[in-house]
mmCIF file of C-alpha atoms in Angstrom:
data_model
loop_
_atom_site.group_PDB
_atom_site.id
_atom_site.type_symbol
_atom_site.label_atom_id
_atom_site.label_comp_id
_atom_site.label_asym_id
_atom_site.label_seq_id
_atom_site.Cartn_x
_atom_site.Cartn_y
_atom_site.Cartn_z
ATOM 1 C CA MET Z 1 100.849 38.886 88.991
ATOM 2 C CA LYS Z 2 98.103 41.436 89.472
ATOM 3 C CA THR Z 3 96.934 42.405 93.021
ATOM 4 C CA SER Z 4 93.748 43.807 93.854
ATOM 5 C CA ALA Z 5 93.861 47.579 95.325
ATOM 6 C CA THR Z 6 92.008 47.636 98.474
ATOM 7 C CA PRO Z 7 90.523 51.284 98.990
ATOM 8 C CA ALA Z 8 92.193 53.509 101.433
ATOM 9 C CA ARG Z 9 90.338 53.369 104.942
ATOM 10 C CA HIS Z 10 90.275 56.219 107.126
ATOM 11 C CA PRO Z 11 89.921 55.977 110.790
ATOM 12 C CA VAL Z 12 86.312 56.732 112.236
ATOM 13 C CA LEU Z 13 86.087 58.415 115.471
ATOM 14 C CA ILE Z 14 83.002 57.465 117.572
ATOM 15 C CA VAL Z 15 82.066 59.692 120.244
ATOM 16 C CA GLU Z 16 79.417 58.774 122.883
ATOM 17 C CA THR Z 17 77.282 61.705 124.357
ATOM 18 C CA ILE Z 18 76.725 61.458 128.123
ATOM 19 C CA ASP Z 19 73.110 60.437 127.532
ATOM 20 C CA PHE Z 20 74.233 57.441 125.395
ATOM 21 C CA GLU Z 21 77.159 56.652 127.901
ATOM 22 C CA GLN Z 22 74.779 56.599 130.912
ATOM 23 C CA ARG Z 23 72.366 54.177 129.242
ATOM 24 C CA VAL Z 24 74.561 51.784 127.099
ATOM 25 C CA SER Z 25 75.845 49.438 129.767
ATOM 26 C CA SER Z 26 72.429 48.376 131.038
ATOM 27 C CA LEU Z 27 71.354 47.818 127.443
ATOM 28 C CA LEU Z 28 74.352 46.109 125.641
ATOM 29 C CA THR Z 29 76.698 43.646 126.827
ATOM 30 C CA PRO Z 30 80.609 44.697 126.618
ATOM 31 C CA ILE Z 31 80.812 42.350 123.399
ATOM 32 C CA GLU Z 32 77.689 43.713 121.846
ATOM 33 C CA ARG Z 33 79.033 47.257 122.480
ATOM 34 C CA ARG Z 34 82.164 46.509 120.937
ATOM 35 C CA GLY Z 35 80.363 45.090 117.954
ATOM 36 C CA LEU Z 36 78.248 48.089 117.404
ATOM 37 C CA LEU Z 37 81.198 50.191 117.472
ATOM 38 C CA LEU Z 38 83.065 47.993 114.805
ATOM 39 C CA LEU Z 39 79.880 48.002 112.732
ATOM 40 C CA LEU Z 40 79.602 51.680 112.726
ATOM 41 C CA ALA Z 41 83.507 52.284 111.938
ATOM 42 C CA ASP Z 42 82.919 49.969 108.903
ATOM 43 C CA ASP Z 43 79.837 51.675 107.608
ATOM 44 C CA PRO Z 44 78.872 54.829 109.280
ATOM 45 C CA VAL Z 45 75.831 55.479 107.493
ATOM 46 C CA ARG Z 46 74.220 52.188 107.648
ATOM 47 C CA GLY Z 47 71.246 53.477 109.791
ATOM 48 C CA ASP Z 48 68.032 54.452 108.546
ATOM 49 C CA THR Z 49 67.165 58.205 108.276
ATOM 50 C CA ILE Z 50 64.343 59.574 110.344
ATOM 51 C CA ALA Z 51 61.951 61.708 108.435
ATOM 52 C CA ASN Z 52 61.757 65.309 109.539
ATOM 53 C CA PHE Z 53 65.210 65.187 111.407
ATOM 54 C CA PRO Z 54 67.722 65.603 108.673
ATOM 55 C CA GLY Z 55 71.049 63.875 109.470
ATOM 56 C CA LEU Z 56 69.525 61.983 112.351
ATOM 57 C CA LEU Z 57 70.028 57.950 111.937
ATOM 58 C CA GLN Z 58 68.583 55.175 113.759
ATOM 59 C CA LEU Z 59 70.138 51.595 113.948
ATOM 60 C CA ARG Z 60 68.294 48.742 115.330
ATOM 61 C CA TYR Z 61 70.976 46.514 116.811
ATOM 62 C CA ALA Z 62 70.921 43.747 119.570
ATOM 63 C CA GLY Z 63 67.187 44.526 120.559
ATOM 64 C CA CYS Z 64 67.872 48.368 120.897
ATOM 65 C CA VAL Z 65 67.623 51.474 118.767
ATOM 66 C CA ILE Z 66 70.504 53.679 118.478
ATOM 67 C CA PHE Z 67 70.245 57.245 117.503
ATOM 68 C CA TYR Z 68 73.288 58.830 116.013
ATOM 69 C CA VAL Z 69 74.719 61.500 113.534
ATOM 70 C CA VAL Z 70 77.606 61.252 111.249
ATOM 71 C CA ALA Z 71 79.660 64.434 110.892
ATOM 72 C CA PRO Z 72 80.602 65.742 107.501
ATOM 73 C CA GLY Z 73 83.343 63.587 105.786
ATOM 74 C CA PHE Z 74 82.011 60.537 107.519
ATOM 75 C CA LEU Z 75 84.926 60.410 109.933
ATOM 76 C CA LYS Z 76 83.007 61.074 113.085
ATOM 77 C CA VAL Z 77 79.987 59.321 114.404
ATOM 78 C CA TYR Z 78 78.199 60.624 117.374
ATOM 79 C CA LEU Z 79 76.142 58.221 119.492
ATOM 80 C CA LEU Z 80 73.298 60.365 120.973
ATOM 81 C CA ASN Z 81 71.032 57.913 122.648
ATOM 82 C CA ILE Z 82 70.149 54.444 122.887
ATOM 83 C CA GLU Z 83 66.807 52.695 124.055
ATOM 84 C CA LYS Z 84 65.014 49.245 124.095
ATOM 85 C CA GLU Z 85 63.457 48.588 120.712
ATOM 86 C CA ASP Z 86 60.106 47.903 122.473
ATOM 87 C CA ALA Z 87 60.308 50.815 124.779
ATOM 88 C CA GLY Z 88 57.461 52.582 123.080
ATOM 89 C CA SER Z 89 58.800 55.996 124.220
ATOM 90 C CA ALA Z 90 56.509 59.121 123.484
ATOM 91 C CA PRO Z 91 57.373 60.965 120.509
ATOM 92 C CA PRO Z 92 59.164 64.424 121.068
ATOM 93 C CA THR Z 93 57.151 67.349 121.938
ATOM 94 C CA LYS Z 94 56.993 70.102 119.487
ATOM 95 C CA GLU Z 95 59.645 72.182 121.490
ATOM 96 C CA GLU Z 96 61.898 69.141 121.807
ATOM 97 C CA ALA Z 97 61.635 68.407 118.114
ATOM 98 C CA GLY Z 98 62.545 71.938 117.381
ATOM 99 C CA LEU Z 99 65.392 71.922 119.569
ATOM 100 C CA LEU Z 100 66.713 68.539 118.112
ATOM 101 C CA ARG Z 101 66.464 69.967 114.529
ATOM 102 C CA LYS Z 102 68.438 72.934 115.549
ATOM 103 C CA LEU Z 103 71.007 70.522 117.109
ATOM 104 C CA LEU Z 104 71.303 68.476 113.985
ATOM 105 C CA VAL Z 105 72.159 71.475 112.043
ATOM 106 C CA LEU Z 106 75.052 72.228 114.617
ATOM 107 C CA LEU Z 107 76.147 68.451 114.647
ATOM 108 C CA GLY Z 108 76.208 68.377 110.878
ATOM 109 C CA LYS Z 109 78.543 71.535 111.026
ATOM 110 C CA GLY Z 110 80.925 69.642 113.328
ATOM 111 C CA ALA Z 111 80.164 71.643 116.435
ATOM 112 C CA VAL Z 112 79.493 68.714 118.734
ATOM 113 C CA ILE Z 113 83.296 68.244 119.857
ATOM 114 C CA ALA Z 114 82.945 71.230 122.152
ATOM 115 C CA GLY Z 115 80.313 70.004 124.348
ATOM 116 C CA VAL Z 116 79.856 66.275 123.786
ATOM 117 C CA LYS Z 117 80.907 65.407 127.372
ATOM 118 C CA LYS Z 118 78.309 67.704 128.928
ATOM 119 C CA GLY Z 119 75.568 66.447 126.802
ATOM 120 C CA VAL Z 120 73.797 67.618 123.650
ATOM 121 C CA LYS Z 121 71.455 70.159 125.626
ATOM 122 C CA TRP Z 122 74.495 71.879 127.158
ATOM 123 C CA LEU Z 123 75.738 72.197 123.426
ATOM 124 C CA TRP Z 124 72.929 73.806 122.287
ATOM 125 C CA GLU Z 125 72.958 76.360 125.188
ATOM 126 C CA TYR Z 126 76.437 77.180 124.328
ATOM 127 C CA TRP Z 127 75.540 78.024 120.839
ATOM 128 C CA ARG Z 128 72.303 79.775 121.593
ATOM 129 C CA ASP Z 129 73.843 82.067 124.141
ATOM 130 C CA GLY Z 130 77.151 82.755 122.020
ATOM 131 C CA SER Z 131 79.423 82.226 125.305
ATOM 132 C CA PRO Z 132 80.626 79.236 126.890
ATOM 133 C CA PRO Z 133 78.853 78.132 130.222
ATOM 134 C CA SER Z 134 81.009 77.592 133.245
ATOM 135 C CA LEU Z 135 82.358 74.124 133.507
#
């Protein structure tokens, strides 16, 4: 009897930035939040790419848009922000867009772990200055 081989699955670490963590409970129910985590664990790159922001993905889910990055090796997903789909937020300023692009480069190199609980802006300041800020 021949059995079908199931591809080996690796665990996926999903990390929520403080910006995401602060907003998610007001936008998703606990069941929707769990569903989002399962969805991304199953297929981390299911979101759509955003032009001019290499590595940044967006996923439309439960009436929201989730912005996230997948680290090299597809074993870590960093949830950056969440907003209502119809929020109509203003596009980033030129300065914010430049900062986001630089952050995406760092995130793509796996540098997020160092500062994820302090937020993405804190991480950029850490790498820009070359020394860790006080905690």
